JSON list of C-alpha atoms in Angstrom, two decimals:
[
{"chain": "A", "resi": 30, "resn": "VAL", "atom": "CA", "xyz": [2.40, -6.28, -12.93]},
{"chain": "A", "resi": 31, "resn": "ALA", "atom": "CA", "xyz": [4.63, -4.59, -10.35]},
{"chain": "A", "resi": 32, "resn": "GLN", "atom": "CA", "xyz": [3.13, -1.22, -11.21]},
{"chain": "A", "resi": 33, "resn": "GLU", "atom": "CA", "xyz": [-0.39, -2.64, -10.95]},
{"chain": "A", "resi": 34, "resn": "ALA", "atom": "CA", "xyz": [0.36, -4.02, -7.47]},
{"chain": "A", "resi": 35, "resn": "ALA", "atom": "CA", "xyz": [1.83, -0.69, -6.36]},
{"chain": "A", "resi": 36, "resn": "LYS", "atom": "CA", "xyz": [-1.15, 1.27, -7.68]},
{"chain": "A", "resi": 37, "resn": "ALA", "atom": "CA", "xyz": [-3.59, -1.09, -5.95]},
{"chain": "A", "resi": 38, "resn": "ALA", "atom": "CA", "xyz": [-1.77, -0.80, -2.61]},
{"chain": "A", "resi": 39, "resn": "LEU", "atom": "CA", "xyz": [-1.66, 3.00, -2.92]},
{"chain": "A", "resi": 40, "resn": "SER", "atom": "CA", "xyz": [-5.35, 3.09, -3.81]},
{"chain": "A", "resi": 41, "resn": "ASP", "atom": "CA", "xyz": [-6.27, 0.87, -0.87]},
{"chain": "A", "resi": 42, "resn": "CYS", "atom": "CA", "xyz": [-4.39, 3.14, 1.52]},
{"chain": "A", "resi": 43, "resn": "ARG", "atom": "CA", "xyz": [-6.04, 6.22, 0.01]},
{"chain": "A", "resi": 44, "resn": "ALA", "atom": "CA", "xyz": [-9.46, 4.65, 0.55]},
{"chain": "A", "resi": 45, "resn": "ARG", "atom": "CA", "xyz": [-8.51, 4.22, 4.22]},
{"chain": "A", "resi": 46, "resn": "GLY", "atom": "CA", "xyz": [-7.43, 7.86, 4.39]},
{"chain": "A", "resi": 47, "resn": "TYR", "atom": "CA", "xyz": [-3.67, 7.24, 4.41]},
{"chain": "A", "resi": 48, "resn": "GLN", "atom": "CA", "xyz": [-1.02, 8.99, 2.31]},
{"chain": "A", "resi": 49, "resn": "VAL", "atom": "CA", "xyz": [1.76, 6.46, 1.68]},
{"chain": "A", "resi": 50, "resn": "ALA", "atom": "CA", "xyz": [4.66, 5.37, -0.48]},
{"chain": "A", "resi": 51, "resn": "VAL", "atom": "CA", "xyz": [4.75, 1.91, -2.04]},
{"chain": "A", "resi": 52, "resn": "THR", "atom": "CA", "xyz": [7.74, 0.03, -3.45]},
{"chain": "A", "resi": 53, "resn": "VAL", "atom": "CA", "xyz": [7.67, -3.25, -5.33]},
{"chain": "A", "resi": 54, "resn": "VAL", "atom": "CA", "xyz": [10.93, -5.20, -5.65]},
{"chain": "A", "resi": 55, "resn": "ASP", "atom": "CA", "xyz": [11.83, -8.26, -7.68]},
{"chain": "A", "resi": 56, "resn": "ARG", "atom": "CA", "xyz": [13.01, -11.56, -6.18]},
{"chain": "A", "resi": 57, "resn": "PHE", "atom": "CA", "xyz": [16.51, -10.14, -5.85]},
{"chain": "A", "resi": 58, "resn": "ALA", "atom": "CA", "xyz": [15.15, -7.15, -3.86]},
{"chain": "A", "resi": 59, "resn": "VAL", "atom": "CA", "xyz": [15.86, -4.72, -6.70]},
{"chain": "A", "resi": 60, "resn": "PRO", "atom": "CA", "xyz": [13.20, -1.98, -6.85]},
{"chain": "A", "resi": 61, "resn": "GLN", "atom": "CA", "xyz": [10.94, -2.22, -9.89]},
{"chain": "A", "resi": 62, "resn": "VAL", "atom": "CA", "xyz": [8.42, 0.49, -9.04]},
{"chain": "A", "resi": 63, "resn": "MET", "atom": "CA", "xyz": [8.02, 3.15, -6.35]},
{"chain": "A", "resi": 64, "resn": "LEU", "atom": "CA", "xyz": [4.96, 5.36, -5.96]},
{"chain": "A", "resi": 65, "resn": "ARG", "atom": "CA", "xyz": [4.48, 8.13, -3.42]},
{"chain": "A", "resi": 66, "resn": "ASP", "atom": "CA", "xyz": [1.17, 9.75, -2.66]},
{"chain": "A", "resi": 67, "resn": "ARG", "atom": "CA", "xyz": [1.10, 13.53, -2.86]},
{"chain": "A", "resi": 68, "resn": "PHE", "atom": "CA", "xyz": [1.18, 14.21, 0.88]},
{"chain": "A", "resi": 69, "resn": "ALA", "atom": "CA", "xyz": [3.15, 11.17, 2.07]},
{"chain": "A", "resi": 70, "resn": "GLY", "atom": "CA", "xyz": [6.08, 12.14, 4.27]},
{"chain": "A", "resi": 71, "resn": "GLY", "atom": "CA", "xyz": [9.59, 12.42, 2.90]},
{"chain": "A", "resi": 72, "resn": "HIS", "atom": "CA", "xyz": [10.68, 9.40, 4.93]},
{"chain": "A", "resi": 73, "resn": "THR", "atom": "CA", "xyz": [8.12, 7.10, 3.31]},
{"chain": "A", "resi": 74, "resn": "PRO", "atom": "CA", "xyz": [9.87, 6.23, 0.00]},
{"chain": "A", "resi": 75, "resn": "PRO", "atom": "CA", "xyz": [13.10, 4.91, 1.57]},
{"chain": "A", "resi": 76, "resn": "THR", "atom": "CA", "xyz": [11.12, 3.20, 4.34]},
{"chain": "A", "resi": 77, "resn": "ALA", "atom": "CA", "xyz": [8.80, 1.44, 1.86]},
{"chain": "A", "resi": 78, "resn": "THR", "atom": "CA", "xyz": [11.84, 0.35, -0.15]},
{"chain": "A", "resi": 79, "resn": "GLY", "atom": "CA", "xyz": [13.55, -0.90, 2.99]},
{"chain": "A", "resi": 80, "resn": "LYS", "atom": "CA", "xyz": [10.50, -2.88, 4.02]},
{"chain": "A", "resi": 81, "resn": "ALA", "atom": "CA", "xyz": [10.21, -4.56, 0.60]},
{"chain": "A", "resi": 82, "resn": "TRP", "atom": "CA", "xyz": [13.97, -5.26, 0.55]},
{"chain": "A", "resi": 83, "resn": "THR", "atom": "CA", "xyz": [13.85, -6.73, 4.06]},
{"chain": "A", "resi": 84, "resn": "ALA", "atom": "CA", "xyz": [10.86, -8.97, 3.32]},
{"chain": "A", "resi": 85, "resn": "VAL", "atom": "CA", "xyz": [12.54, -10.42, 0.23]},
{"chain": "A", "resi": 86, "resn": "SER", "atom": "CA", "xyz": [16.00, -10.69, 1.77]},
{"chain": "A", "resi": 87, "resn": "PHE", "atom": "CA", "xyz": [14.71, -12.65, 4.76]},
{"chain": "A", "resi": 88, "resn": "ARG", "atom": "CA", "xyz": [11.79, -14.33, 2.91]},
{"chain": "A", "resi": 89, "resn": "SER", "atom": "CA", "xyz": [9.40, -13.19, 5.59]},
{"chain": "A", "resi": 90, "resn": "ALA", "atom": "CA", "xyz": [6.91, -10.43, 6.29]},
{"chain": "A", "resi": 91, "resn": "THR", "atom": "CA", "xyz": [8.52, -7.57, 8.19]},
{"chain": "A", "resi": 92, "resn": "SER", "atom": "CA", "xyz": [5.83, -7.81, 10.88]},
{"chain": "A", "resi": 93, "resn": "GLU", "atom": "CA", "xyz": [6.99, -11.39, 11.59]},
{"chain": "A", "resi": 94, "resn": "LEU", "atom": "CA", "xyz": [10.62, -10.30, 11.62]},
{"chain": "A", "resi": 95, "resn": "ALA", "atom": "CA", "xyz": [9.81, -7.45, 14.04]},
{"chain": "A", "resi": 96, "resn": "THR", "atom": "CA", "xyz": [8.50, -10.07, 16.46]},
{"chain": "A", "resi": 97, "resn": "ALA", "atom": "CA", "xyz": [11.40, -12.48, 15.83]},
{"chain": "A", "resi": 98, "resn": "VAL", "atom": "CA", "xyz": [14.07, -9.90, 16.71]},
{"chain": "A", "resi": 99, "resn": "GLN", "atom": "CA", "xyz": [12.75, -9.73, 20.25]},
{"chain": "A", "resi": 100, "resn": "ALA", "atom": "CA", "xyz": [14.65, -12.98, 20.90]},
{"chain": "A", "resi": 101, "resn": "PRO", "atom": "CA", "xyz": [18.21, -12.33, 22.07]},
{"chain": "A", "resi": 102, "resn": "ALA", "atom": "CA", "xyz": [19.72, -14.52, 19.34]},
{"chain": "A", "resi": 103, "resn": "MET", "atom": "CA", "xyz": [17.99, -12.47, 16.62]},
{"chain": "A", "resi": 104, "resn": "GLN", "atom": "CA", "xyz": [18.61, -8.94, 17.91]},
{"chain": "A", "resi": 105, "resn": "GLY", "atom": "CA", "xyz": [21.67, -8.47, 15.69]},
{"chain": "A", "resi": 106, "resn": "LEU", "atom": "CA", "xyz": [19.35, -8.16, 12.66]},
{"chain": "A", "resi": 107, "resn": "ARG", "atom": "CA", "xyz": [18.32, -4.73, 13.91]},
{"chain": "A", "resi": 108, "resn": "HIS", "atom": "CA", "xyz": [21.78, -3.36, 13.13]},
{"chain": "A", "resi": 109, "resn": "LEU", "atom": "CA", "xyz": [22.21, -4.64, 9.59]},
{"chain": "A", "resi": 110, "resn": "PRO", "atom": "CA", "xyz": [22.23, -2.04, 6.79]},
{"chain": "A", "resi": 111, "resn": "ASN", "atom": "CA", "xyz": [18.97, -1.52, 4.90]},
{"chain": "A", "resi": 112, "resn": "VAL", "atom": "CA", "xyz": [16.93, -3.69, 7.27]},
{"chain": "A", "resi": 113, "resn": "VAL", "atom": "CA", "xyz": [13.57, -2.15, 8.23]},
{"chain": "A", "resi": 114, "resn": "LEU", "atom": "CA", "xyz": [11.83, -4.12, 10.98]},
{"chain": "A", "resi": 115, "resn": "ILE", "atom": "CA", "xyz": [8.42, -2.47, 10.92]},
{"chain": "A", "resi": 116, "resn": "GLY", "atom": "CA", "xyz": [5.26, -4.11, 9.57]},
{"chain": "A", "resi": 117, "resn": "GLY", "atom": "CA", "xyz": [4.38, -3.28, 5.97]},
{"chain": "A", "resi": 118, "resn": "GLY", "atom": "CA", "xyz": [6.80, -5.43, 3.97]},
{"chain": "A", "resi": 119, "resn": "VAL", "atom": "CA", "xyz": [5.38, -8.60, 2.45]},
{"chain": "A", "resi": 120, "resn": "THR", "atom": "CA", "xyz": [6.75, -11.19, 0.03]},
{"chain": "A", "resi": 121, "resn": "ILE", "atom": "CA", "xyz": [4.96, -11.84, -3.25]},
{"chain": "A", "resi": 122, "resn": "ASP", "atom": "CA", "xyz": [4.68, -15.56, -3.95]},
{"chain": "A", "resi": 123, "resn": "ALA", "atom": "CA", "xyz": [3.54, -17.41, -7.06]},
{"chain": "A", "resi": 124, "resn": "GLY", "atom": "CA", "xyz": [3.51, -21.11, -7.73]},
{"chain": "A", "resi": 125, "resn": "GLY", "atom": "CA", "xyz": [5.24, -21.83, -4.43]},
{"chain": "A", "resi": 126, "resn": "THR", "atom": "CA", "xyz": [8.12, -19.47, -5.26]},
{"chain": "A", "resi": 127, "resn": "MET", "atom": "CA", "xyz": [8.88, -16.00, -3.99]},
{"chain": "A", "resi": 128, "resn": "VAL", "atom": "CA", "xyz": [8.87, -13.67, -7.00]},
{"chain": "A", "resi": 129, "resn": "GLY", "atom": "CA", "xyz": [9.19, -10.32, -5.25]},
{"chain": "A", "resi": 130, "resn": "GLY", "atom": "CA", "xyz": [8.06, -8.15, -2.41]},
{"chain": "A", "resi": 131, "resn": "ILE", "atom": "CA", "xyz": [6.03, -5.06, -1.65]},
{"chain": "A", "resi": 132, "resn": "GLY", "atom": "CA", "xyz": [6.62, -2.44, 1.02]},
{"chain": "A", "resi": 133, "resn": "VAL", "atom": "CA", "xyz": [4.24, 0.27, 2.19]},
{"chain": "A", "resi": 134, "resn": "SER", "atom": "CA", "xyz": [5.07, 3.17, 4.50]},
{"chain": "A", "resi": 135, "resn": "GLY", "atom": "CA", "xyz": [3.02, 6.08, 5.80]},
{"chain": "A", "resi": 136, "resn": "ALA", "atom": "CA", "xyz": [-0.13, 4.59, 7.30]},
{"chain": "A", "resi": 137, "resn": "PRO", "atom": "CA", "xyz": [-0.55, 4.93, 11.07]},
{"chain": "A", "resi": 138, "resn": "GLY", "atom": "CA", "xyz": [1.19, 1.71, 12.06]},
{"chain": "A", "resi": 139, "resn": "GLY", "atom": "CA", "xyz": [2.81, -1.29, 10.45]},
{"chain": "A", "resi": 140, "resn": "ASP", "atom": "CA", "xyz": [-0.39, -3.32, 10.55]},
{"chain": "A", "resi": 141, "resn": "ALA", "atom": "CA", "xyz": [-2.17, -0.74, 8.38]},
{"chain": "A", "resi": 142, "resn": "ASP", "atom": "CA", "xyz": [0.81, -0.60, 6.00]},
{"chain": "A", "resi": 143, "resn": "GLU", "atom": "CA", "xyz": [0.73, -4.39, 5.75]},
{"chain": "A", "resi": 144, "resn": "ALA", "atom": "CA", "xyz": [-3.00, -4.44, 5.01]},
{"chain": "A", "resi": 145, "resn": "CYS", "atom": "CA", "xyz": [-2.42, -2.08, 2.06]},
{"chain": "A", "resi": 146, "resn": "ALA", "atom": "CA", "xyz": [0.51, -4.19, 0.84]},
{"chain": "A", "resi": 147, "resn": "LYS", "atom": "CA", "xyz": [-1.65, -7.30, 0.93]},
{"chain": "A", "resi": 148, "resn": "ALA", "atom": "CA", "xyz": [-4.36, -5.47, -1.04]},
{"chain": "A", "resi": 149, "resn": "GLY", "atom": "CA", "xyz": [-1.74, -4.74, -3.70]},
{"chain": "A", "resi": 150, "resn": "ILE", "atom": "CA", "xyz": [-0.86, -8.43, -3.90]},
{"chain": "A", "resi": 151, "resn": "ALA", "atom": "CA", "xyz": [-4.52, -9.44, -4.01]},
{"chain": "A", "resi": 152, "resn": "ALA", "atom": "CA", "xyz": [-5.03, -7.16, -7.00]},
{"chain": "A", "resi": 153, "resn": "ILE", "atom": "CA", "xyz": [-2.50, -9.12, -9.07]},
{"chain": "A", "resi": 154, "resn": "LYS", "atom": "CA", "xyz": [-3.17, -12.61, -7.71]},
{"chain": "A", "resi": 155, "resn": "ASP", "atom": "CA", "xyz": [-4.79, -13.83, -10.93]},
{"chain": "A", "resi": 156, "resn": "LYS", "atom": "CA", "xyz": [-1.69, -12.76, -12.88]},
{"chain": "A", "resi": 157, "resn": "LEU", "atom": "CA", "xyz": [0.63, -14.62, -10.53]},
{"chain": "A", "resi": 158, "resn": "ASP", "atom": "CA", "xyz": [-1.05, -18.01, -10.55]},
{"chain": "A", "resi": 159, "resn": "PHE", "atom": "CA", "xyz": [0.62, -20.44, -12.92]}
]
C-alpha cells in the first residue's frame, strides 16, 4: 500500500510536469518506500523523507507547521534535527488513527508538493478505510 501511494503521488506530479521524490513512512516515521523521478534534484530524496518524518512526528501537515513556527513560542522547532518545515508532508490517517505519512519534494513550492502527496493518499483511500 505504501508503494502504491508513492507511485500515485509521483504520477500525479509527473502529470503536472514536476520531477519529484516521494517517501512514505509508517506511523513511527520509519521510511517504507522512497521513489525518485529520473530528473528530480539530488536534494529531493532527503527532503521528501524529512517532510514525511516531520508530519508523522508532529501529527500535522508540514504546511500547517510552517505557519505555526511563525509564533515566537514555536520557533525552536526550526532548529530540531530532521525537521523539514516546508509544505509537502502529510499524515496518512485511517479509522481515526494516524498510520503513516507521505512527503513529496521537487515541485515548485510546498503547496504543489502537498497536492501530489494528497493525490497519493487519495489513491489508497479505499484500502485504508476499516
